[in-house]
Coordinates of C-alpha atoms and ligand atoms in Angstrom, one line a residue:
X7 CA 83.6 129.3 111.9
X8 CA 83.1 127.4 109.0
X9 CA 86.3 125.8 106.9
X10 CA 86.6 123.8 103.7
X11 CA 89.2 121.4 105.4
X12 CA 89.8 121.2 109.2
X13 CA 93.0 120.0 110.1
X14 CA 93.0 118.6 113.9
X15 CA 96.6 118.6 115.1
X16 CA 99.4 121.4 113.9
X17 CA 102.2 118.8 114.2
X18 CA 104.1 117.1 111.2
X19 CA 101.2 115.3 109.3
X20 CA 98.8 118.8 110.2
X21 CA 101.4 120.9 108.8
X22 CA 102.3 118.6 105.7
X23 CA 98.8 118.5 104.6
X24 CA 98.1 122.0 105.1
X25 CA 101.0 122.6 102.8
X26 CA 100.5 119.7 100.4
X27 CA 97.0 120.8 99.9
X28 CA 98.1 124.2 98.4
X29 CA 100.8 122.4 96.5
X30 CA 98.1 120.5 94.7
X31 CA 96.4 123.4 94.1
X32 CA 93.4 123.7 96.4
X33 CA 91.5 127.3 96.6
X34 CA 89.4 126.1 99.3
X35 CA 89.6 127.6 103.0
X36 CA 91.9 125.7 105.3
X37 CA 92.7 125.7 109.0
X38 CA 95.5 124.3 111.2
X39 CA 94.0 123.6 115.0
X40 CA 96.6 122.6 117.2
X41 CA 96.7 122.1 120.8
X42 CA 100.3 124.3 121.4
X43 CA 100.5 127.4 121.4
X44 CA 103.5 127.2 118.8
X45 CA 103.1 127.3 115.2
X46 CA 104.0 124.2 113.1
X47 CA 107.6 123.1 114.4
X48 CA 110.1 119.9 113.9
X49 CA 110.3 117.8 116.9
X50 CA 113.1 115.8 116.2
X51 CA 115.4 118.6 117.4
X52 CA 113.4 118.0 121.0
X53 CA 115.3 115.2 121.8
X54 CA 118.5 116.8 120.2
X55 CA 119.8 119.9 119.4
X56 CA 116.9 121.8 121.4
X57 CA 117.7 119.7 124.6
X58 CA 121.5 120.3 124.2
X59 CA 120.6 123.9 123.9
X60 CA 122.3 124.1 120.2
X61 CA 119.3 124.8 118.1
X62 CA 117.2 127.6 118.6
X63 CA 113.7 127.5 118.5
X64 CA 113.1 129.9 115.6
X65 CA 115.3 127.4 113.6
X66 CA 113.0 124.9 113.8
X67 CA 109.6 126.2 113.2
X68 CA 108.3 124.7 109.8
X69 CA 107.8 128.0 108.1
X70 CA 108.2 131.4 109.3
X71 CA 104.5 133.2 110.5
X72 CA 104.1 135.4 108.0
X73 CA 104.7 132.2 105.4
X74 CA 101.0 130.2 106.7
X75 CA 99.6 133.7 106.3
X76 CA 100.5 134.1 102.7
X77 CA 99.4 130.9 101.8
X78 CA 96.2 131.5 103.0
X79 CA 95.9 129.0 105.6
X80 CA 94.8 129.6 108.8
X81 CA 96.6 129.2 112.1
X82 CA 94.8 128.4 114.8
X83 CA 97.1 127.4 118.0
X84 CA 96.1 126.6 121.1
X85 CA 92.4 124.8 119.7
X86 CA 92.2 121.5 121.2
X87 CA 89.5 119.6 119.2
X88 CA 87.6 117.8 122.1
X89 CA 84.9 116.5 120.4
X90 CA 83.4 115.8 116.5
X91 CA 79.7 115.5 115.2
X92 CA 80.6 113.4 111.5
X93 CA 77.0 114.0 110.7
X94 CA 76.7 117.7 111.1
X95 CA 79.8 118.4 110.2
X96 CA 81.2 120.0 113.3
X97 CA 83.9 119.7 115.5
X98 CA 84.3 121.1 119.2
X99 CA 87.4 122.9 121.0
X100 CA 88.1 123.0 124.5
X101 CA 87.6 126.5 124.6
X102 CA 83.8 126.0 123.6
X103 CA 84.6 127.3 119.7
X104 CA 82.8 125.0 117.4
X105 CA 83.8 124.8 113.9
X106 CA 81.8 123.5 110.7
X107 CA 83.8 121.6 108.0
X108 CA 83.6 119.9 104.8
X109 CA 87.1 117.6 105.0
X110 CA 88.6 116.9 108.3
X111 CA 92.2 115.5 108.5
X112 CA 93.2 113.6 111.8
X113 CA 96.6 114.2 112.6
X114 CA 96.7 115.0 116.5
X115 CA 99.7 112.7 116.6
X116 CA 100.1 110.9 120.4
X117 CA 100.7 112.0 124.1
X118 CA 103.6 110.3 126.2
X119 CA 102.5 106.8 128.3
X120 CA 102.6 108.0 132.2
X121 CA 104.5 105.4 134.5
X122 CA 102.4 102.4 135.7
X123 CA 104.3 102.5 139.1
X124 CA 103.0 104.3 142.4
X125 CA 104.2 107.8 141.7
X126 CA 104.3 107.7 138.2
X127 CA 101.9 110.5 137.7
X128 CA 103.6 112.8 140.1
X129 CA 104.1 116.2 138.2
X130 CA 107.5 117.0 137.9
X131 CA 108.4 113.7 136.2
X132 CA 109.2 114.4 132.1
X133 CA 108.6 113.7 129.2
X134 CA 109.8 114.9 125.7
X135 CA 107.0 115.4 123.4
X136 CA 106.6 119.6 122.9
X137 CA 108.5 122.3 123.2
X138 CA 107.2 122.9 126.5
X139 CA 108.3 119.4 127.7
X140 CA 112.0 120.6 127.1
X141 CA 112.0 124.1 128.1
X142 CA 110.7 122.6 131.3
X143 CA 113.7 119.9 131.7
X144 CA 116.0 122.6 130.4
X145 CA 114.9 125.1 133.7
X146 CA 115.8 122.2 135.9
X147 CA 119.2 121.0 134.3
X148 CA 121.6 123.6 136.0
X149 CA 120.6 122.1 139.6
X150 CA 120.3 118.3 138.4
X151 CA 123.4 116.5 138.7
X152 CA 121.7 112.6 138.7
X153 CA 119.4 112.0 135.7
X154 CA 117.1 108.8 135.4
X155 CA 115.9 108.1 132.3
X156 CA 113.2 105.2 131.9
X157 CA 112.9 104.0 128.8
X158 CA 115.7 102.9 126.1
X159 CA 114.3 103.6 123.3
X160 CA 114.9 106.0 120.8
X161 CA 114.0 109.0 122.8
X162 CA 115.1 107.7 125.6
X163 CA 118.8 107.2 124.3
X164 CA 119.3 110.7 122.7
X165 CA 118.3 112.6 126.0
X166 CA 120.6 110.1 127.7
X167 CA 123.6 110.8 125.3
X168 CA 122.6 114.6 125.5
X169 CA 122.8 114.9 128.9
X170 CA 125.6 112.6 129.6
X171 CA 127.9 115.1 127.2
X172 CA 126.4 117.8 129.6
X173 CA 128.6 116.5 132.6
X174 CA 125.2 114.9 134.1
X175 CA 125.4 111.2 136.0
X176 CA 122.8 109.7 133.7
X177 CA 120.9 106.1 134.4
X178 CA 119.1 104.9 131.7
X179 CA 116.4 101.8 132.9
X180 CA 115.2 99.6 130.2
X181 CA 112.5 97.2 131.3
X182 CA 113.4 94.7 128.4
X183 CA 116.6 92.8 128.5
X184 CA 118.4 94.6 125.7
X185 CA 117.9 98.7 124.6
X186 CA 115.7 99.2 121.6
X187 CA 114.3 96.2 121.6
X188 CA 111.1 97.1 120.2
X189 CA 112.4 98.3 117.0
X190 CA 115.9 96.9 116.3
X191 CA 118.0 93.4 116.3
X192 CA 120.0 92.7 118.9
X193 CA 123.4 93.0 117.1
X194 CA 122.1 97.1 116.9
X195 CA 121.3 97.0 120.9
X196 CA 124.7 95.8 121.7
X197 CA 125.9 98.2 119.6
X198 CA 124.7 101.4 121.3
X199 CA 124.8 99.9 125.2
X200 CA 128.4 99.4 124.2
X201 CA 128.7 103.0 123.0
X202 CA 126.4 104.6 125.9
X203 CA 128.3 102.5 128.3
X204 CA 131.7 104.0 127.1
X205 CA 130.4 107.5 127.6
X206 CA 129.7 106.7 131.1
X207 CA 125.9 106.3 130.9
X208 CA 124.6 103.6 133.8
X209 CA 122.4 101.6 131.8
X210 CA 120.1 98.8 133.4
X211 CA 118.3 96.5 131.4
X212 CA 115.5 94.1 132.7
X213 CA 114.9 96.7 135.5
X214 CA 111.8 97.2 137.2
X215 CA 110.6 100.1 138.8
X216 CA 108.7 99.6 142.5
X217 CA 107.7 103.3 142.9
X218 CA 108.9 106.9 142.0
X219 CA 110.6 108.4 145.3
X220 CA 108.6 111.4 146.4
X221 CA 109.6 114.4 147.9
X222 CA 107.9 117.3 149.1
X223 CA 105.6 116.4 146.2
X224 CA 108.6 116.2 143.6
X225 CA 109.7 112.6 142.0
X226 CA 113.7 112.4 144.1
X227 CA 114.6 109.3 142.7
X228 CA 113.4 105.8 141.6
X229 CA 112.9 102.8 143.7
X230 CA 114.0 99.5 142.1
X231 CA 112.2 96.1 142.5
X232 CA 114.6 94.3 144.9
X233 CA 115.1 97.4 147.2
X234 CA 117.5 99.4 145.1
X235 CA 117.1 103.7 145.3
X236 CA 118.1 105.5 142.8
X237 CA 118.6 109.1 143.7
X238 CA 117.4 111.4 140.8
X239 CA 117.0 115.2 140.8
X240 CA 115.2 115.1 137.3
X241 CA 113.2 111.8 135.8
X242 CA 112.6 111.6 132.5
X243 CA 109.7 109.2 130.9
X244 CA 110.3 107.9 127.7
X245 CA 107.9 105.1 127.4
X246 CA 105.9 105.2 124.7
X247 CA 102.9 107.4 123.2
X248 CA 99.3 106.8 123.4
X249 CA 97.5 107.9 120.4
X250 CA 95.3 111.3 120.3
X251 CA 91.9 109.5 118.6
X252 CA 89.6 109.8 121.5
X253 CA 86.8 112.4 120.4
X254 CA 87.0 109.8 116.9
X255 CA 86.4 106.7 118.7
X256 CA 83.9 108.8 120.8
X257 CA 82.4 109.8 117.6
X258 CA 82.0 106.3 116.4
X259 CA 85.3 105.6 114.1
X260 CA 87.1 102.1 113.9
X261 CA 89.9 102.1 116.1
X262 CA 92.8 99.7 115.8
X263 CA 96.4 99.6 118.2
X264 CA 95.0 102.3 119.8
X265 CA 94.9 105.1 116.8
X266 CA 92.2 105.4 114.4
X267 CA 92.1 103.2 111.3
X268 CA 92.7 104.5 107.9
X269 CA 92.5 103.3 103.8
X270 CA 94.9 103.1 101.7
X271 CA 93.6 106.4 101.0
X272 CA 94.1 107.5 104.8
X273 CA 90.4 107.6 105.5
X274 CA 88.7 106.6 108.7
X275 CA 85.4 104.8 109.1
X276 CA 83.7 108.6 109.0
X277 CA 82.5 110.3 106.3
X278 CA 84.5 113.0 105.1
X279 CA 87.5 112.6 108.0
X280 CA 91.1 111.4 107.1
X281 CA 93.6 110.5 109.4
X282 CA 97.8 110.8 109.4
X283 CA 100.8 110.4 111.7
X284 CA 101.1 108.5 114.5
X285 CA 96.9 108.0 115.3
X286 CA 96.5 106.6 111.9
X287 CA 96.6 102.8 112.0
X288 CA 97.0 101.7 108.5
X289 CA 97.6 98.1 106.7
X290 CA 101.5 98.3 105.4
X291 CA 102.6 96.4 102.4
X292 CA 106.0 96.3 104.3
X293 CA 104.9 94.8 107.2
X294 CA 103.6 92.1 104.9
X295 CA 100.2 94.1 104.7
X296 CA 99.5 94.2 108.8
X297 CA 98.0 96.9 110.3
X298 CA 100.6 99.1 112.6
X299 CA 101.2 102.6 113.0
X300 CA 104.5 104.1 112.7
X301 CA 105.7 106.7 114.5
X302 CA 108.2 108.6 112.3
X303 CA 108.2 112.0 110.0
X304 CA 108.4 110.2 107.1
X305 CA 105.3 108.5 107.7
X306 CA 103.8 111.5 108.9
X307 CA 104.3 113.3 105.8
X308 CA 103.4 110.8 103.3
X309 CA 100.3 110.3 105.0
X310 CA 99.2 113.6 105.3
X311 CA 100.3 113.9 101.2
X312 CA 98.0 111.0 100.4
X313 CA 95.3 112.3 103.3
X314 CA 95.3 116.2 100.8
X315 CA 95.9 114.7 97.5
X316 CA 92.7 112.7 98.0
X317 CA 90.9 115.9 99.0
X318 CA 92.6 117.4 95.8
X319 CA 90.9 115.4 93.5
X320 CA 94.5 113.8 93.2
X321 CA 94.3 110.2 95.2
X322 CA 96.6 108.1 95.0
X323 CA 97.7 105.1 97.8
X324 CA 100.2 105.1 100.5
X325 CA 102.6 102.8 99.6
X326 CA 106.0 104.4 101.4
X327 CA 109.2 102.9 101.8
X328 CA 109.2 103.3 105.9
X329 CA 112.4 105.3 107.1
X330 CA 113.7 106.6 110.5
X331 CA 116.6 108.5 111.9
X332 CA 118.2 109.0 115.1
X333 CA 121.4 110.8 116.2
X334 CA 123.4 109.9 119.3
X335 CA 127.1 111.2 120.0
X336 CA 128.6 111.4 116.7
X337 CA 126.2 108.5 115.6
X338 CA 123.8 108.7 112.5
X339 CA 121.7 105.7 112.3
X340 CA 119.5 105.3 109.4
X341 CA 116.6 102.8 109.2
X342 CA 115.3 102.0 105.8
X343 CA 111.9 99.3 105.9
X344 CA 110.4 97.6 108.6
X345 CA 112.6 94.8 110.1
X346 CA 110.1 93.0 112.4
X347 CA 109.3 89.8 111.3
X348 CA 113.0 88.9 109.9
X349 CA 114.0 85.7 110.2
X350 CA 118.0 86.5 109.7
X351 CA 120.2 89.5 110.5
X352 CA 123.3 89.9 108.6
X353 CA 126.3 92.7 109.7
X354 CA 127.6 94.5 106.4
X355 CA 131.0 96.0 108.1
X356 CA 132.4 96.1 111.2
X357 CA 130.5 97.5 114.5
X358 CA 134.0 98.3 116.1
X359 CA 134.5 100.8 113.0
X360 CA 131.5 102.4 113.7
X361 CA 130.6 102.8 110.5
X362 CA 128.8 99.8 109.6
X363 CA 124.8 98.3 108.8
X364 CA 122.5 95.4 109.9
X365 CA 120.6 94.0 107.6
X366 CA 117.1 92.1 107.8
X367 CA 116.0 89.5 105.8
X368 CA 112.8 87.4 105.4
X369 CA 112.7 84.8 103.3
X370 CA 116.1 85.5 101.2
X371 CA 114.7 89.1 100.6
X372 CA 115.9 92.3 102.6
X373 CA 113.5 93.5 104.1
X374 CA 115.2 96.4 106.5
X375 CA 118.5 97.7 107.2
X376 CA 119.5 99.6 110.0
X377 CA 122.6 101.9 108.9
X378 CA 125.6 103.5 111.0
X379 CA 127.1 106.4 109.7
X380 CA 126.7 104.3 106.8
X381 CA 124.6 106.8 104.5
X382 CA 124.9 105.2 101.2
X383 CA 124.6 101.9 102.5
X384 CA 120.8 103.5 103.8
X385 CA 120.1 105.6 100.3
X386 CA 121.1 102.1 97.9
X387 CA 119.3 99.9 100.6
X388 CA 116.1 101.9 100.8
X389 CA 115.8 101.5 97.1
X390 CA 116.5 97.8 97.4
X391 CA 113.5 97.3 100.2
X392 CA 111.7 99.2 97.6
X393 CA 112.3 97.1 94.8
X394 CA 111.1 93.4 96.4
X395 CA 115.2 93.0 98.5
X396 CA 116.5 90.6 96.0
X397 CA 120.5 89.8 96.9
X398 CA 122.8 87.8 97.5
X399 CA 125.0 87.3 100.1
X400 CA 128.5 87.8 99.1
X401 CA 127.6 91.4 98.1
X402 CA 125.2 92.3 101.6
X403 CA 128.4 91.2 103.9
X404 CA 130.9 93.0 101.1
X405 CA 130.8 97.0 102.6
X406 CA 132.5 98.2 99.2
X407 CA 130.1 96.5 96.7
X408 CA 127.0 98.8 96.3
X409 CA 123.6 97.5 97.5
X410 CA 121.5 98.2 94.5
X411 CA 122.3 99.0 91.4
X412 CA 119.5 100.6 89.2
X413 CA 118.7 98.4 85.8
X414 CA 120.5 100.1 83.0
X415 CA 118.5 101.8 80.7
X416 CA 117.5 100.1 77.1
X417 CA 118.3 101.6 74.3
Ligands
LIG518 C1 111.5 113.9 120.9 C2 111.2 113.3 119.7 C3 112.2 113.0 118.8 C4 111.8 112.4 117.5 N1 112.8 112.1 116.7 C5 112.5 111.5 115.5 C6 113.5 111.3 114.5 O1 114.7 111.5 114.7 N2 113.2 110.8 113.3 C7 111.8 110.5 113.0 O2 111.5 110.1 111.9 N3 110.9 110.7 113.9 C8 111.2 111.3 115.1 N4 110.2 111.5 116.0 C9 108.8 111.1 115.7 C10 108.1 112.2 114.9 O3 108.4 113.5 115.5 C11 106.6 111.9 114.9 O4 106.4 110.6 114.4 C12 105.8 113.0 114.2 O5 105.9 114.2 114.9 C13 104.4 112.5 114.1 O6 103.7 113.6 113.5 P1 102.1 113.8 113.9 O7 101.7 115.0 113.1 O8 101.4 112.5 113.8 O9 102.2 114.1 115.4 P2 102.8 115.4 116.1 O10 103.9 116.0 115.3 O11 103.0 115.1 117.5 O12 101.6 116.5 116.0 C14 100.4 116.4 116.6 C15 99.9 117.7 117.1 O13 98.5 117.6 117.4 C16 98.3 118.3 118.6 N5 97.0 117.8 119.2 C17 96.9 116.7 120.0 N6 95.6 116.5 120.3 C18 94.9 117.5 119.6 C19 93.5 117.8 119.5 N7 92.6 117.1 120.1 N8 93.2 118.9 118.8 C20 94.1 119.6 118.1 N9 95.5 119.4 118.2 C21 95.8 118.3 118.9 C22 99.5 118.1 119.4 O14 99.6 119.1 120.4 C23 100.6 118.2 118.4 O15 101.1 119.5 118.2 C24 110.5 112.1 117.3 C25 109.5 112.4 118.2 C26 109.8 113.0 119.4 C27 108.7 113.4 120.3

């Protein structure tokens, strides 16, 4: 088989360029090679919607079948690329298939961290990464009444409150000393323990796991350091991902937190192969210009624009105000910028409302905001991180006066 551009990875960024790259105009052939057997779908929902059993799946493929089709791009599902030859142009799926291109575009996003604890690899413990993960936790929900989730992060939460609102006794283990540590202040932890609490959800922070409880070869609970048993007739890990980069690295690219390293332009160190979404480890002008990776749609989708529009003949830089959702209960946060690195966190509005925002500065500027069913607060402060943050106090803490207000126009 021989393509014009190969995308590795039928996920957000794999879909987005695909799609991108006809918007701009390209005749060329291109094909999408993912590892599921799905076509392109939206995995927020997996954690959502689709585990609650309210969405169907149809509703969130990307497109309908026949749409790739017509747009002349080839679907190619269940082609894991295992390996890549940058000088001759080739890549290599599992299945033996080897495929010559001119453009390859990275975007094989991550695969969920296993448990480092004895019986952490046991099989029937879960994660939430595919469609697959969920239909599998969904065949065991009507016989599981105790749920242990490990991880309180995003993921982590939304299955909690899910399942919770199912009826289920749910135990949430955080090995940090406050939920979402990693990516929020501590004013937005207290926040949602307080509000997971409420619903009933058994939350443990600073736990640590001894060993997964096996039975008959199945995980049956989770052992605490200290000689605590959990009893558990489904585990859920949400821990982390591990980016998808290996038969990169293997073919020689830069690798950096794990992903692969990109440009401005989302190139790796190859010729010829771009990278987007979660594997692509990229310099950020608002995380003061350090190299992270971001794990969100937004960046996925930007990426993969900037990954097709340099193919195009139409480059231009990432340079994307970073933004994030998650819904739990009747709570829509909103995350506009990057707040690690603030040195002060202000509250605009009152958490016991629930409608309020926390906002991040660094040096006088805001730099993130974290938003509570507080959408205007997000959409004005998202254009205020994009404009440098300047302002002042008396309107951030002021939940009527509006965040940014656009210069008027001259003339
Ligand atoms: C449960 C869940 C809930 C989420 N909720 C939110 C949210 O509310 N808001 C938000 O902004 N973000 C959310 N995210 C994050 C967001 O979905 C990801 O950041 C986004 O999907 C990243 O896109 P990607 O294309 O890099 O990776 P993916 O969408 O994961 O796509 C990668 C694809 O590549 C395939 N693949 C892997 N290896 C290979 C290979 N070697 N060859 C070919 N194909 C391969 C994978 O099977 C996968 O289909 C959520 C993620 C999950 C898992």
């Amino acid at each position: 088989m021989n393509i014009d551009v190969l995308i590795a990875g039928a996920g957000h960024a794999g879909a987005q360029a695909a799609l991108m790259l006809r918007k701009l105009g390209y005749a060329g052939a291109v094909a999408l090679a993912g590892a599921e057997a799905d076509p392109p779908y939206e995995r927020p929902p997996l954690s959502k919607a689709y585990l609650a059993g309210e969405e169907p799946f149809e509703r969130m493929m990307m497109r309908p079948k026949e749409a790739w089709a017509e747009l002349n791009i080839d679907l190619l599902p269940g082609r894991k690329i295992v390996s890549v030859d940058p000088t001759a142009h080739e890549a290599r799926c599992e299945d033996g298939e080897r495929i010559t291109y001119g453009k390859m575009i990275w975007a094989a996003g991550g695969t969920p961290r296993r448990l480092p604890a004895p019986g952490g690899d046991l099989a029937g413990i879960h994660v939430i990464r595919t469609r697959a993960d969920v239909d599998a936790i969904r065949a065991g929900l009507d016989s599981a009444g105790n749920i242990v989730i490990i991880g309180g992060g995003y993921i982590g939460l939304e299955a909690a409150s899910v399942l919770v609102c199912m009826g289920k006794r749910v135990v949430v283990l955080e090995a940090q000393e406050r939920l979402l540590a990693r990516v929020a202040g501590p004013a937005l932890s207290a926040f949602y323990e307080k509000e997971h609490r409420g619903r009933g959800v058994d939350i443990r922070l600073g736990a640590k796991i001894e060993a997964i409880i096996e039975k008959g070869g199945r995980p049956a609970g989770v052992r605490l350091a200290g000689g605590a048993d959990l009893p558990a007739d489904l585990v859920i890990a949400g821990i982390g991902i591990a980016p998808e980069v290996e038969p990169l690295i293997a073919a020689g690219a830069e690798e950096a937190l794990g992903g692969v390293k990109v440009d401005q332009f989302c190139r790796t160190s190859l010729p010829d192969i771009y990278a987007a979404g979660d594997c692509a480890a990229h310099a950020n002008r608002y995380a003061g210009g350090a190299v992270i990776r971001l794990e969100s749609v937004q960046n996925a989708h930007d990426q993969a624009a900037v990954a097709a529009a340099s193919i195009a003949g139409a480059a231009k830089p990432y340079d994307a105000v970073p933004w994030f959702w998650s819904d739990q209960y009747d709570l829509k946060l909103q995350t506009a910028g990057l707040s690690s690195g603030y040195d002060r966190a202000v509250l605009r509005g009152d958490p016991d409302s629930r409608s309020f925002s926390v906002v991040y500065l660094k040096d006088g500027r805001v730099i993130a905001l974290d938003c509570v069913n507080a959408t205007r607060d997000y959409a004005q402060g998202r254009r205020l991180v994009a404009a440098g943050g300047a302002c002042d106090h008396e309107t951030i803490v002021d939940p009527g006066a509006p965040l940014f207000k656009p210069a008027a126009r001259k003339g």
